[in-house]
């Protein structure tokens, strides 16, 4: 991660994925989440972004408030014989678990870039600048200094399907 010409930090693989989701630079990815019914087991999901993330930046206060809506479809990759992948309740639990996992991961990543690294690598400034009538107003707001005080609201909407549903007749 750079701020200007200066290296200010590095991202983990999961943080890099979060960046790619927000900037719409990834269309398909695989994640492992904790099984909602067995905490000691993981479930692999193939995920696809269904549309570009919706970003809204509110600069009416002294700190930016950034709202991000993310839309994901997913398929279960790891099939276990003791699971009923036709059970709508289980699939709903997978949706909820995936939402929680992605929301937590993306939110932690965003606060790392703002609070720790002070670097707007997701270019939220492009969404913020439209709130200002003049360049002087924008410069007076001092986005680069205010970004470190940003608040984030991440909404993830997932639609998980069992891959087995596609092959069953």
Coordinates of N, CA and C in Angstrom, one line a residue:
X1 N 0.9 -1.2 0.0 CA 0.0 0.0 0.0 C 0.9 1.2 0.0
X2 N 0.6 2.1 -0.9 CA 1.4 3.4 -1.0 C 0.5 4.6 -0.6
X3 N 1.1 5.5 -0.1 CA 0.5 6.9 0.1 C 1.4 7.8 -0.6
X4 N 0.9 8.3 -1.7 CA 1.8 9.1 -2.6 C 2.9 8.1 -3.1
X5 N 4.2 8.5 -2.9 CA 5.3 7.7 -3.3 C 5.9 6.9 -2.2
X6 N 5.2 6.8 -1.1 CA 5.8 6.2 0.1 C 5.0 4.9 0.4
X7 N 5.8 3.8 0.6 CA 5.2 2.5 1.0 C 4.8 2.6 2.5
X8 N 3.5 2.4 2.7 CA 3.0 2.6 4.1 C 2.6 1.3 4.7
X9 N 2.5 0.2 4.0 CA 2.1 -1.1 4.5 C 1.8 -2.1 3.4
X10 N 1.5 -3.3 3.9 CA 1.2 -4.4 3.0 C -0.2 -5.0 3.4
X11 N -0.8 -5.7 2.4 CA -2.1 -6.3 2.6 C -1.9 -7.8 2.7
X12 N -2.8 -8.5 3.4 CA -2.8 -10.0 3.4 C -3.6 -10.4 2.1
X13 N -3.6 -11.7 1.9 CA -4.4 -12.2 0.7 C -5.8 -11.8 0.9
X14 N -6.4 -12.0 2.1 CA -7.8 -11.7 2.3 C -8.1 -10.2 2.1
X15 N -7.2 -9.4 2.6 CA -7.3 -7.9 2.4 C -7.2 -7.5 1.0
X16 N -6.4 -8.2 0.2 CA -6.3 -7.9 -1.2 C -7.6 -8.3 -1.9
X17 N -8.2 -9.4 -1.5 CA -9.5 -9.8 -2.1 C -10.5 -8.7 -1.7
X18 N -10.5 -8.3 -0.5 CA -11.5 -7.2 -0.1 C -11.3 -6.0 -1.0
X19 N -10.1 -5.6 -1.2 CA -9.8 -4.4 -2.1 C -10.3 -4.7 -3.5
X20 N -10.1 -5.9 -4.0 CA -10.5 -6.2 -5.4 C -12.0 -6.3 -5.5
X21 N -12.7 -6.7 -4.4 CA -14.2 -6.7 -4.4 C -14.7 -5.3 -4.5
X22 N -14.2 -4.4 -3.6 CA -14.6 -3.0 -3.6 C -14.4 -2.2 -4.8
X23 N -13.2 -2.5 -5.4 CA -12.8 -1.8 -6.7 C -13.4 -2.5 -7.9
X24 N -14.1 -3.5 -7.7 CA -14.7 -4.3 -8.8 C -13.7 -4.9 -9.8
X25 N -12.6 -5.3 -9.2 CA -11.5 -5.9 -10.0 C -11.4 -7.4 -10.0
X26 N -12.4 -8.0 -9.4 CA -12.5 -9.5 -9.3 C -14.0 -9.8 -9.6
X27 N -14.1 -10.9 -10.4 CA -15.5 -11.3 -10.8 C -15.8 -12.7 -10.1
X28 N -14.8 -13.5 -9.9 CA -15.0 -14.8 -9.3 C -13.9 -15.1 -8.3
X29 N -14.2 -15.6 -7.1 CA -13.2 -16.0 -6.1 C -13.7 -17.1 -5.3
X30 N -12.8 -17.8 -4.6 CA -13.2 -18.8 -3.7 C -12.8 -18.4 -2.2
X31 N -13.8 -18.7 -1.3 CA -13.5 -18.4 0.1 C -13.9 -19.7 0.9
X32 N -13.4 -19.8 2.1 CA -13.7 -20.8 3.0 C -14.3 -20.2 4.2
X33 N -15.6 -20.6 4.6 CA -16.2 -20.0 5.8 C -16.5 -21.1 6.8
X34 N -16.7 -20.8 8.0 CA -17.0 -21.8 9.0 C -18.4 -22.3 8.8
X35 N -18.5 -23.6 8.9 CA -19.8 -24.3 8.7 C -20.8 -23.7 9.8
X36 N -21.9 -23.2 9.4 CA -22.8 -22.6 10.4 C -23.3 -23.6 11.5
X37 N -23.3 -24.9 11.1 CA -23.7 -26.0 12.0 C -22.6 -26.7 12.7
X38 N -21.4 -26.6 12.3 CA -20.3 -27.3 12.9 C -19.1 -26.3 12.9
X39 N -18.8 -25.6 14.0 CA -17.8 -24.6 14.1 C -16.4 -25.1 13.8
X40 N -16.1 -26.4 13.9 CA -14.8 -26.9 13.6 C -14.6 -27.3 12.2
X41 N -15.6 -27.1 11.3 CA -15.5 -27.5 9.9 C -15.6 -26.2 9.0
X42 N -15.0 -26.3 7.8 CA -15.1 -25.2 6.8 C -15.9 -25.7 5.6
X43 N -16.5 -24.7 5.0 CA -17.2 -24.9 3.7 C -16.6 -24.0 2.7
X44 N -16.2 -24.6 1.5 CA -15.6 -23.8 0.4 C -16.8 -23.3 -0.5
X45 N -16.7 -22.0 -0.9 CA -17.7 -21.4 -1.7 C -17.0 -20.8 -2.9
X46 N -17.6 -21.0 -4.1 CA -17.2 -20.2 -5.3 C -18.1 -19.1 -5.4
X47 N -17.6 -17.9 -5.4 CA -18.4 -16.6 -5.3 C -18.2 -15.8 -6.6
X48 N -19.2 -15.1 -7.0 CA -19.2 -14.3 -8.2 C -19.8 -12.9 -7.8
X49 N -19.2 -11.8 -8.1 CA -19.8 -10.5 -7.9 C -20.9 -10.4 -9.0
X50 N -22.1 -10.0 -8.6 CA -23.2 -10.0 -9.6 C -23.4 -8.6 -10.2
X51 N -22.9 -7.6 -9.5 CA -22.9 -6.2 -10.1 C -21.8 -5.4 -9.3
X52 N -21.5 -4.3 -9.9 CA -20.5 -3.4 -9.3 C -21.0 -2.9 -7.9
X53 N -20.1 -2.8 -7.0 CA -20.4 -2.4 -5.7 C -21.0 -0.9 -5.7
X54 N -22.0 -0.7 -4.9 CA -22.6 0.7 -4.9 C -21.9 1.4 -3.7
X55 N -21.3 2.5 -4.0 CA -20.6 3.3 -3.0 C -21.2 4.7 -2.9
X56 N -21.5 5.1 -1.7 CA -22.0 6.4 -1.4 C -21.2 7.0 -0.3
X57 N -20.7 8.2 -0.5 CA -19.9 8.9 0.5 C -20.6 10.2 0.9
X58 N -20.9 10.3 2.2 CA -21.5 11.4 2.8 C -20.4 12.2 3.5
X59 N -20.3 13.5 3.1 CA -19.3 14.4 3.7 C -19.9 15.6 4.4
X60 N -21.2 15.4 4.8 CA -21.8 16.5 5.5 C -21.3 16.8 6.9
X61 N -20.7 15.8 7.5 CA -20.0 16.1 8.8 C -18.5 16.3 8.7
X62 N -17.9 16.3 9.8 CA -16.4 16.5 9.8 C -15.7 15.2 9.3
X63 N -16.3 14.0 9.5 CA -15.7 12.8 9.1 C -16.5 12.2 8.0
X64 N -15.9 11.6 7.0 CA -16.6 11.0 5.9 C -17.4 9.7 6.4
X65 N -18.6 9.5 5.9 CA -19.4 8.3 6.2 C -19.5 7.6 4.8
X66 N -19.0 6.4 4.8 CA -18.9 5.7 3.5 C -19.8 4.4 3.6
X67 N -20.8 4.4 2.7 CA -21.7 3.2 2.7 C -21.3 2.4 1.4
X68 N -21.2 1.1 1.6 CA -20.9 0.2 0.4 C -21.8 -0.9 0.4
X69 N -22.5 -1.1 -0.7 CA -23.4 -2.3 -0.9 C -22.7 -3.2 -1.9
X70 N -22.5 -4.5 -1.5 CA -21.8 -5.5 -2.3 C -22.8 -6.7 -2.5
X71 N -22.8 -7.2 -3.8 CA -23.7 -8.2 -4.2 C -22.9 -9.4 -4.7
X72 N -23.2 -10.6 -4.1 CA -22.4 -11.8 -4.3 C -23.4 -13.0 -4.6
X73 N -23.1 -13.8 -5.6 CA -23.7 -15.1 -5.7 C -22.6 -16.1 -5.4
X74 N -23.1 -17.2 -4.9 CA -22.1 -18.3 -4.5 C -22.6 -19.7 -4.7
X75 N -21.7 -20.6 -4.9 CA -22.0 -22.0 -5.0 C -21.2 -22.8 -4.0
X76 N -21.8 -23.8 -3.4 CA -21.1 -24.6 -2.4 C -20.2 -25.5 -3.3
X77 N -18.9 -25.6 -2.9 CA -17.9 -26.4 -3.6 C -17.6 -27.7 -2.8
X78 N -17.6 -27.6 -1.5 CA -17.3 -28.7 -0.6 C -18.6 -29.4 -0.2
X79 N -18.8 -30.6 -0.7 CA -20.0 -31.3 -0.4 C -19.7 -32.4 0.6
X80 N -20.4 -32.4 1.7 CA -20.2 -33.5 2.7 C -21.5 -34.3 2.8
X81 N -21.3 -35.6 2.9 CA -22.4 -36.5 2.9 C -23.4 -36.4 4.0
X82 N -23.0 -35.8 5.1 CA -23.9 -35.7 6.3 C -24.7 -34.3 6.2
X83 N -24.6 -33.6 5.1 CA -25.3 -32.3 5.0 C -26.5 -32.5 4.0
X84 N -27.5 -31.8 4.3 CA -28.7 -31.8 3.4 C -28.7 -30.5 2.7
X85 N -28.1 -30.5 1.5 CA -28.0 -29.3 0.7 C -29.3 -28.9 0.0
X86 N -30.3 -29.6 0.2 CA -31.6 -29.2 -0.3 C -32.4 -28.5 0.8
X87 N -31.9 -28.5 2.0 CA -32.6 -27.8 3.1 C -32.5 -26.3 3.0
X88 N -33.6 -25.6 2.8 CA -33.6 -24.2 2.6 C -33.1 -23.5 3.9
X89 N -33.3 -24.0 5.0 CA -32.8 -23.4 6.3 C -31.3 -23.5 6.3
X90 N -30.7 -24.6 5.9 CA -29.3 -24.7 5.9 C -28.6 -23.7 4.9
X91 N -29.3 -23.6 3.7 CA -28.8 -22.6 2.7 C -28.9 -21.2 3.2
X92 N -30.0 -20.9 4.0 CA -30.1 -19.6 4.5 C -29.0 -19.3 5.6
X93 N -28.7 -20.3 6.4 CA -27.6 -20.2 7.3 C -26.3 -19.9 6.6
X94 N -26.1 -20.6 5.5 CA -24.9 -20.3 4.7 C -24.8 -18.9 4.2
X95 N -26.0 -18.4 3.7 CA -26.1 -17.0 3.3 C -25.7 -16.1 4.4
X96 N -26.3 -16.3 5.6 CA -26.0 -15.4 6.7 C -24.5 -15.5 7.1
X97 N -24.0 -16.7 7.2 CA -22.6 -16.9 7.6 C -21.6 -16.2 6.6
X98 N -22.0 -16.3 5.3 CA -21.2 -15.7 4.2 C -21.2 -14.1 4.4
X99 N -22.4 -13.6 4.6 CA -22.6 -12.2 4.8 C -21.8 -11.7 5.9
X100 N -21.8 -12.4 7.1 CA -21.1 -12.0 8.3 C -19.6 -12.0 8.0
X101 N -19.1 -13.1 7.4 CA -17.7 -13.3 7.1 C -17.2 -12.1 6.2
X102 N -17.9 -11.9 5.1 CA -17.4 -10.9 4.1 C -17.6 -9.5 4.7
X103 N -18.7 -9.2 5.4 CA -18.8 -7.9 6.0 C -17.7 -7.6 7.0
X104 N -17.4 -8.6 7.9 CA -16.4 -8.4 8.9 C -15.0 -8.2 8.2
X105 N -14.7 -9.0 7.2 CA -13.4 -9.0 6.6 C -13.2 -7.6 5.8
X106 N -14.3 -7.2 5.1 CA -14.2 -5.9 4.4 C -14.1 -4.7 5.3
X107 N -14.9 -4.8 6.4 CA -14.9 -3.7 7.3 C -13.5 -3.5 8.0
X108 N -12.9 -4.7 8.4 CA -11.6 -4.6 9.1 C -10.6 -4.1 8.1
X109 N -10.7 -4.5 6.8 CA -9.7 -4.1 5.8 C -9.9 -2.5 5.6
X110 N -11.1 -2.0 5.5 CA -11.3 -0.6 5.3 C -10.7 0.2 6.5
X111 N -11.0 -0.2 7.7 CA -10.4 0.5 8.9 C -8.9 0.4 8.9
X112 N -8.3 -0.7 8.4 CA -6.9 -0.7 8.3 C -6.3 0.3 7.3
X113 N -7.0 0.5 6.1 CA -6.5 1.4 5.2 C -6.7 2.9 5.7
X114 N -7.8 3.1 6.4 CA -8.0 4.5 6.8 C -7.3 4.8 8.1
X115 N -7.4 4.0 9.2 CA -6.9 4.4 10.5 C -5.4 4.1 10.6
X116 N -5.0 2.9 10.1 CA -3.6 2.5 10.2 C -2.7 3.1 9.1
X117 N -3.2 2.9 7.9 CA -2.4 3.3 6.7 C -2.6 4.7 6.2
X118 N -3.7 5.3 6.5 CA -4.1 6.7 6.1 C -4.0 6.8 4.5
X119 N -4.5 5.8 3.9 CA -4.4 5.7 2.4 C -5.7 5.3 1.8
X120 N -6.3 6.1 0.9 CA -7.5 5.8 0.2 C -7.2 5.0 -1.0
X121 N -6.8 3.8 -0.9 CA -6.5 3.0 -2.1 C -7.7 2.5 -2.8
X122 N -8.9 2.7 -2.3 CA -10.1 2.3 -2.9 C -10.8 3.4 -3.7
X123 N -10.1 4.6 -3.7 CA -10.5 5.7 -4.4 C -11.9 6.2 -4.1
X124 N -12.2 6.2 -2.8 CA -13.5 6.8 -2.3 C -13.6 8.3 -2.6
X125 N -12.4 8.9 -2.7 CA -12.4 10.3 -3.0 C -13.1 10.7 -4.3
X126 N -13.2 9.7 -5.3 CA -13.9 10.0 -6.5 C -15.4 10.1 -6.3
X127 N -15.9 9.3 -5.3 CA -17.3 9.5 -4.9 C -17.6 10.6 -4.0
X128 N -16.5 11.0 -3.3 CA -16.7 12.2 -2.3 C -16.7 13.5 -3.0
X129 N -15.8 13.7 -4.0 CA -15.6 15.0 -4.6 C -16.9 15.5 -5.3
X130 N -17.8 14.7 -5.7 CA -19.0 15.2 -6.3 C -19.9 16.0 -5.3
X131 N -19.6 15.9 -4.0 CA -20.4 16.6 -3.0 C -19.9 18.1 -2.9
X132 N -18.9 18.5 -3.6 CA -18.4 19.8 -3.5 C -18.6 20.6 -4.8
X133 N -19.0 21.9 -4.6 CA -19.3 22.7 -5.8 C -18.0 23.3 -6.4
X134 N -17.0 23.5 -5.6 CA -15.8 24.2 -6.1 C -14.6 23.4 -5.7
X135 N -13.5 23.6 -6.4 CA -12.2 23.0 -6.1 C -11.7 23.5 -4.7
X136 N -12.0 24.8 -4.4 CA -11.6 25.3 -3.1 C -12.3 24.6 -2.0
X137 N -13.6 24.3 -2.2 CA -14.4 23.6 -1.1 C -13.8 22.2 -0.9
X138 N -13.5 21.6 -2.0 CA -12.9 20.2 -1.9 C -11.5 20.3 -1.2
X139 N -10.7 21.2 -1.6 CA -9.4 21.4 -0.9 C -9.5 21.7 0.5
X140 N -10.5 22.6 0.9 CA -10.7 22.9 2.3 C -11.1 21.7 3.1
X141 N -11.9 20.8 2.5 CA -12.3 19.6 3.3 C -11.1 18.7 3.6
X142 N -10.1 18.8 2.8 CA -8.8 18.1 3.0 C -9.1 16.6 3.2
X143 N -9.5 16.0 2.1 CA -9.9 14.5 2.1 C -8.8 13.7 2.6
X144 N -7.5 13.9 2.2 CA -6.4 13.0 2.7 C -6.3 13.0 4.2
X145 N -6.5 14.1 4.9 CA -6.5 14.1 6.3 C -7.8 13.5 6.9
X146 N -8.9 13.8 6.3 CA -10.2 13.3 6.9 C -10.4 11.9 6.6
X147 N -9.8 11.2 5.6 CA -10.1 9.8 5.4 C -9.7 9.0 6.6
X148 N -8.7 9.3 7.3 CA -8.3 8.5 8.5 C -9.4 8.5 9.6
X149 N -10.4 9.4 9.5 CA -11.5 9.5 10.5 C -12.8 8.9 9.9
X150 N -12.7 8.3 8.7 CA -13.9 7.8 8.1 C -14.6 6.7 8.9
X151 N -16.0 6.7 8.7 CA -16.8 5.6 9.2 C -17.3 4.8 8.0
X152 N -17.4 3.5 8.2 CA -17.8 2.6 7.1 C -19.0 1.8 7.5
X153 N -19.9 1.7 6.6 CA -21.1 0.8 6.7 C -21.0 -0.1 5.5
X154 N -20.8 -1.4 5.7 CA -20.7 -2.4 4.6 C -21.9 -3.3 4.7
X155 N -22.6 -3.4 3.6 CA -23.7 -4.3 3.4 C -23.4 -5.3 2.4
X156 N -23.5 -6.6 2.7 CA -23.2 -7.6 1.8 C -24.5 -8.4 1.6
X157 N -24.9 -8.6 0.4 CA -26.1 -9.4 0.0 C -25.6 -10.6 -0.8
X158 N -25.7 -11.7 -0.2 CA -25.3 -13.0 -0.9 C -26.4 -13.8 -1.2
X159 N -26.2 -14.6 -2.3 CA -27.2 -15.6 -2.7 C -26.5 -16.9 -2.9
X160 N -26.4 -17.7 -1.9 CA -25.7 -19.0 -2.0 C -26.6 -20.1 -2.5
X161 N -26.1 -20.9 -3.4 CA -26.8 -22.0 -3.9 C -26.0 -23.2 -3.7
X162 N -26.6 -24.4 -3.6 CA -25.9 -25.6 -3.5 C -25.6 -26.1 -4.9
X163 N -24.3 -26.4 -5.2 CA -24.0 -26.8 -6.6 C -24.7 -28.1 -6.9
X164 N -25.0 -28.9 -5.8 CA -25.6 -30.2 -6.0 C -27.0 -30.0 -6.6
X165 N -27.6 -28.8 -6.3 CA -29.0 -28.6 -6.8 C -29.0 -28.5 -8.3
X166 N -27.9 -28.1 -8.9 CA -27.8 -28.0 -10.3 C -27.7 -29.3 -11.0
X167 N -27.3 -30.3 -10.3 CA -27.1 -31.7 -10.9 C -28.1 -32.7 -10.5
X168 N -29.0 -32.4 -9.5 CA -30.0 -33.2 -9.1 C -31.2 -33.1 -10.1
X169 N -31.9 -34.2 -10.3 CA -33.1 -34.1 -11.2 C -34.4 -34.5 -10.4

